[in-house]
CSV table of C-alpha atoms in Angstrom, one decimal:
chain,number,residue,atom,x,y,z
A,1,MET,CA,1.0,-7.3,34.2
A,2,ASN,CA,4.1,-9.2,33.0
A,3,ASP,CA,3.6,-9.4,29.2
A,4,THR,CA,6.3,-10.9,27.0
A,5,THR,CA,7.1,-8.4,24.2
A,6,VAL,CA,8.8,-9.5,21.0
A,7,THR,CA,10.1,-7.8,17.9
A,8,LEU,CA,9.7,-10.0,14.8
A,9,VAL,CA,11.2,-9.4,11.4
A,10,GLY,CA,9.6,-11.3,8.5
A,11,ASN,CA,7.0,-11.1,5.7
A,12,VAL,CA,3.3,-10.7,5.4
A,13,ALA,CA,1.9,-14.2,4.6
A,14,THR,CA,-1.8,-13.4,4.2
A,15,ALA,CA,-3.9,-10.4,3.2
A,16,VAL,CA,-4.8,-8.1,6.1
A,17,GLU,CA,-8.4,-8.6,7.2
A,18,TYR,CA,-10.0,-5.6,8.9
A,19,ARG,CA,-13.2,-5.8,10.9
A,20,ASP,CA,-15.2,-3.3,13.0
A,21,THR,CA,-16.1,-4.7,16.5
A,22,ALA,CA,-17.9,-3.2,19.5
A,23,THR,CA,-14.6,-2.3,21.1
A,24,GLY,CA,-13.0,-0.8,17.9
A,25,GLY,CA,-11.7,-2.0,14.6
A,26,VAL,CA,-9.2,-4.8,14.5
A,27,ALA,CA,-6.9,-6.0,11.6
A,28,ARG,CA,-5.4,-9.5,11.5
A,29,PHE,CA,-2.9,-11.2,9.3
A,30,ARG,CA,-0.5,-14.1,9.3
A,31,PHE,CA,3.2,-13.3,9.6
A,32,ALA,CA,6.1,-15.6,8.4
A,33,VAL,CA,9.5,-15.4,10.1
A,34,SER,CA,12.3,-17.4,8.7
A,35,ALA,CA,15.7,-17.8,10.3
A,36,ARG,CA,18.6,-17.0,7.9
A,37,ARG,CA,21.8,-19.0,8.3
A,38,TRP,CA,25.1,-18.9,6.6
A,39,ASP,CA,25.8,-22.2,4.8
A,40,ARG,CA,29.6,-22.6,4.8
A,41,GLU,CA,29.5,-25.5,2.3
A,42,LYS,CA,27.5,-23.6,-0.3
A,43,GLY,CA,29.0,-20.2,0.6
A,44,LEU,CA,25.6,-18.4,0.7
A,45,TRP,CA,22.7,-17.6,3.0
A,46,SER,CA,19.8,-20.1,3.3
A,47,ASP,CA,16.4,-20.0,4.9
A,48,GLY,CA,15.9,-22.1,8.0
A,49,PRO,CA,12.5,-23.3,9.3
A,50,THR,CA,9.6,-20.8,9.1
A,51,SER,CA,7.5,-19.8,12.1
A,52,PHE,CA,4.0,-18.4,11.5
A,53,TYR,CA,2.3,-15.9,13.9
A,54,THR,CA,-1.2,-14.4,13.8
A,55,VAL,CA,-0.8,-10.6,14.3
A,56,SER,CA,-3.7,-8.5,15.4
A,57,ALA,CA,-3.7,-4.7,15.6
A,58,TRP,CA,-6.5,-2.6,17.1
A,59,ARG,CA,-8.0,0.8,16.3
A,60,SER,CA,-5.9,3.2,14.2
A,61,LEU,CA,-2.9,0.8,13.9
A,62,GLY,CA,-5.3,-1.8,12.4
A,63,ALA,CA,-6.8,0.7,10.0
A,64,ASN,CA,-3.4,1.9,8.9
A,65,LEU,CA,-2.2,-1.6,8.4
A,66,GLU,CA,-5.1,-2.4,6.1
A,67,ALA,CA,-4.3,0.6,4.0
A,68,SER,CA,-0.5,0.1,3.9
A,69,VAL,CA,0.4,-3.6,3.9
A,70,SER,CA,0.2,-6.3,1.2
A,71,VAL,CA,1.1,-9.9,1.0
A,72,GLY,CA,4.8,-10.6,0.7
A,73,GLU,CA,6.0,-7.2,2.1
A,74,PRO,CA,8.8,-7.3,4.7
A,75,LEU,CA,7.8,-5.9,8.1
A,76,VAL,CA,9.1,-5.4,11.6
A,77,VAL,CA,6.3,-6.2,14.2
A,78,HIS,CA,6.6,-5.3,17.8
A,79,GLY,CA,4.0,-6.5,20.3
A,80,ARG,CA,2.8,-8.7,23.1
A,81,LEU,CA,3.3,-12.4,22.6
A,82,ARG,CA,0.5,-14.8,23.5
A,83,VAL,CA,0.8,-18.6,23.2
A,84,ARG,CA,-2.5,-20.6,23.4
A,85,GLU,CA,-3.4,-24.2,23.1
A,86,ASP,CA,-6.6,-25.5,21.6
A,87,GLU,CA,-8.1,-28.9,20.7
A,88,ARG,CA,-9.3,-29.3,17.1
A,89,ASP,CA,-10.3,-32.5,15.4
A,90,GLY,CA,-9.1,-34.4,18.4
A,91,GLN,CA,-5.6,-33.0,18.2
A,92,ARG,CA,-4.0,-30.5,20.6
A,93,LYS,CA,-2.6,-27.5,18.6
A,94,THR,CA,-0.5,-24.6,19.7
A,95,PHE,CA,-1.1,-21.1,18.3
A,96,VAL,CA,1.2,-18.1,18.7
A,97,ASP,CA,-0.4,-14.7,18.5
A,98,VAL,CA,1.1,-11.2,18.6
A,99,ALA,CA,-0.9,-8.2,19.7
A,100,ALA,CA,0.9,-5.5,17.7
A,101,LEU,CA,1.9,-2.3,19.4
A,102,ALA,CA,3.9,-1.0,16.4
A,103,VAL,CA,4.4,-2.2,12.9
A,104,GLY,CA,6.7,-0.8,10.1
A,105,HIS,CA,8.2,-1.8,6.8
A,106,ASP,CA,11.7,-3.3,7.0
A,107,LEU,CA,13.8,-0.6,5.5
A,108,SER,CA,16.8,-2.8,5.2
A,109,ARG,CA,15.0,-4.5,2.3
A,110,GLY,CA,13.4,-1.5,0.5
A,111,THR,CA,12.1,2.0,0.8
A,112,ALA,CA,8.9,3.4,2.0
A,113,ALA,CA,7.2,6.9,2.0
A,114,PHE,CA,5.4,7.8,5.2
A,115,ARG,CA,2.0,9.6,4.8
A,116,ARG,CA,0.2,10.9,7.9
A,117,ALA,CA,-3.2,9.2,8.1
A,118,ALA,CA,-6.2,11.4,7.2
A,119,LYS,CA,-9.0,11.8,9.6
A,120,MET,CA,-11.1,8.7,9.8
A,121,GLU,CA,-14.7,9.5,9.3
A,122,SER,CA,-17.0,7.0,11.1
A,123,ARG,CA,-15.1,3.9,10.1
A,124,SER,CA,-15.6,2.9,13.7
A,125,ASP,CA,-17.2,4.8,16.6
A,126,PHE,CA,-13.9,5.2,18.5
A,127,ARG,CA,-12.5,7.4,15.7
A,128,SER,CA,-15.3,9.9,16.1
A,129,ASP,CA,-14.2,10.5,19.7
A,130,PRO,CA,-11.2,12.7,19.6
A,131,ARG,CA,-10.2,11.6,23.1
A,132,SER,CA,-9.6,8.0,21.9
A,133,GLU,CA,-6.1,8.6,20.8
A,134,PRO,CA,-4.6,11.8,22.4
A,135,TRP,CA,-1.1,10.8,21.4
A,136,SER,CA,-1.9,11.1,17.7
A,137,GLU,CA,-1.2,14.8,17.6
A,138,PRO,CA,1.6,16.8,19.2
A,139,ARG,CA,0.5,19.4,21.7
A,140,LYS,CA,0.7,23.0,20.7
A,141,GLU,CA,2.9,24.7,23.3
A,142,PRO,CA,2.1,28.3,24.1
A,143,GLY,CA,4.8,30.8,23.0
A,144,SER,CA,6.4,28.4,20.6
A,145,GLU,CA,9.5,29.9,19.0
A,146,PRO,CA,9.7,30.7,15.3
A,147,VAL,CA,11.9,28.3,13.4
A,148,SER,CA,13.5,28.6,10.0
A,149,ASP,CA,12.5,26.2,7.3
A,150,ALA,CA,14.7,24.8,4.5
A,151,GLY,CA,13.6,27.6,2.1
A,152,GLY,CA,14.8,30.3,4.4
A,153,GLY,CA,11.3,31.5,5.4
A,154,HIS,CA,10.2,31.8,8.9
A,155,GLY,CA,7.2,30.2,10.5
A,156,THR,CA,6.2,28.9,13.9
A,157,LEU,CA,6.9,25.4,15.1
A,158,TRP,CA,3.2,24.8,15.1
A,159,ASP,CA,2.0,26.3,11.8
A,160,GLU,CA,-1.8,26.5,11.6
A,161,GLY,CA,-1.7,25.6,7.9
A,162,ARG,CA,-0.3,22.1,8.5
A,163,ASP,CA,-2.4,19.0,8.7
A,164,ALA,CA,-2.7,19.0,12.4
A,165,GLY,CA,-4.9,15.9,12.7
A,166,PRO,CA,-8.0,15.6,14.9
A,167,GLU,CA,-8.7,18.2,17.5
A,168,LEU,CA,-8.3,16.8,21.1
A,169,GLY,CA,-11.2,16.8,23.6
A,170,PRO,CA,-10.8,17.5,27.3
A,171,ALA,CA,-8.8,15.2,29.4
A,172,PRO,CA,-10.6,12.7,31.7
A,173,GLU,CA,-11.5,14.1,35.1
A,174,ARG,CA,-9.2,11.8,37.2
A,175,ASP,CA,-6.4,11.0,34.7
A,176,PRO,CA,-3.6,9.8,37.0
A,177,TRP,CA,-0.9,10.9,34.6
A,178,THR,CA,-2.2,14.5,34.6
A,179,VAL,CA,-2.4,14.5,38.4
A,180,ALA,CA,1.1,13.2,38.7
A,181,ALA,CA,2.5,15.7,36.2
A,182,ALA,CA,0.8,18.5,38.0
A,183,ASP,CA,2.1,17.4,41.4
A,184,ALA,CA,5.6,17.1,40.0
A,185,ASP,CA,5.4,20.6,38.5
A,186,THR,CA,4.3,22.1,41.8
A,187,GLU,CA,6.8,20.2,44.0
A,188,GLY,CA,9.7,20.5,41.6
A,189,THR,CA,10.5,16.8,42.1
A,190,THR,CA,10.3,13.7,40.0
A,191,ARG,CA,8.6,10.6,41.3
A,192,LEU,CA,7.4,7.2,40.0
A,193,VAL,CA,3.7,6.8,39.6
A,194,THR,CA,2.1,3.4,39.6
A,195,VAL,CA,-1.4,3.2,38.1
A,196,PRO,CA,-3.6,0.4,39.4
């Protein structure tokens, strides 16, 4: 599919609304993006016209947005752009939506402290299935080498005492990425895999 991906830098215009749906939780908010222009006559930066986008984020991204973002905060939003037209009150209107793939605070305008999300307990059914987001936790590699920490002590790269996140379930039976990786390991070659 040929999606148009965009990266927007702006401010949160409305409170984040989170709702559980049959296909997983979704968060939505309005996002304001203003062009900044240098005004030579005044010798300072001024705001140009403001564009508004409706941003939606699904599953854990949506839940984390609800817990992390407030009105007025500067964000960087990366996602798939969708433009749709609708007729309301006899007038044709255009709406611009972004299905967020990643969202973060704009650190050029302030600081932030990252906190790994705690396990979500039954906020939505998808979170109770550990296979729903296999990328949320790094894999524990067998025979990981000991590493030295800043205090001079030694531990393994994958310390058991850390907050490791949810335990992963078994991979799907016919996962094409697993099959391709296994083929590449056995053949010693790299090839491009296209998943239908």
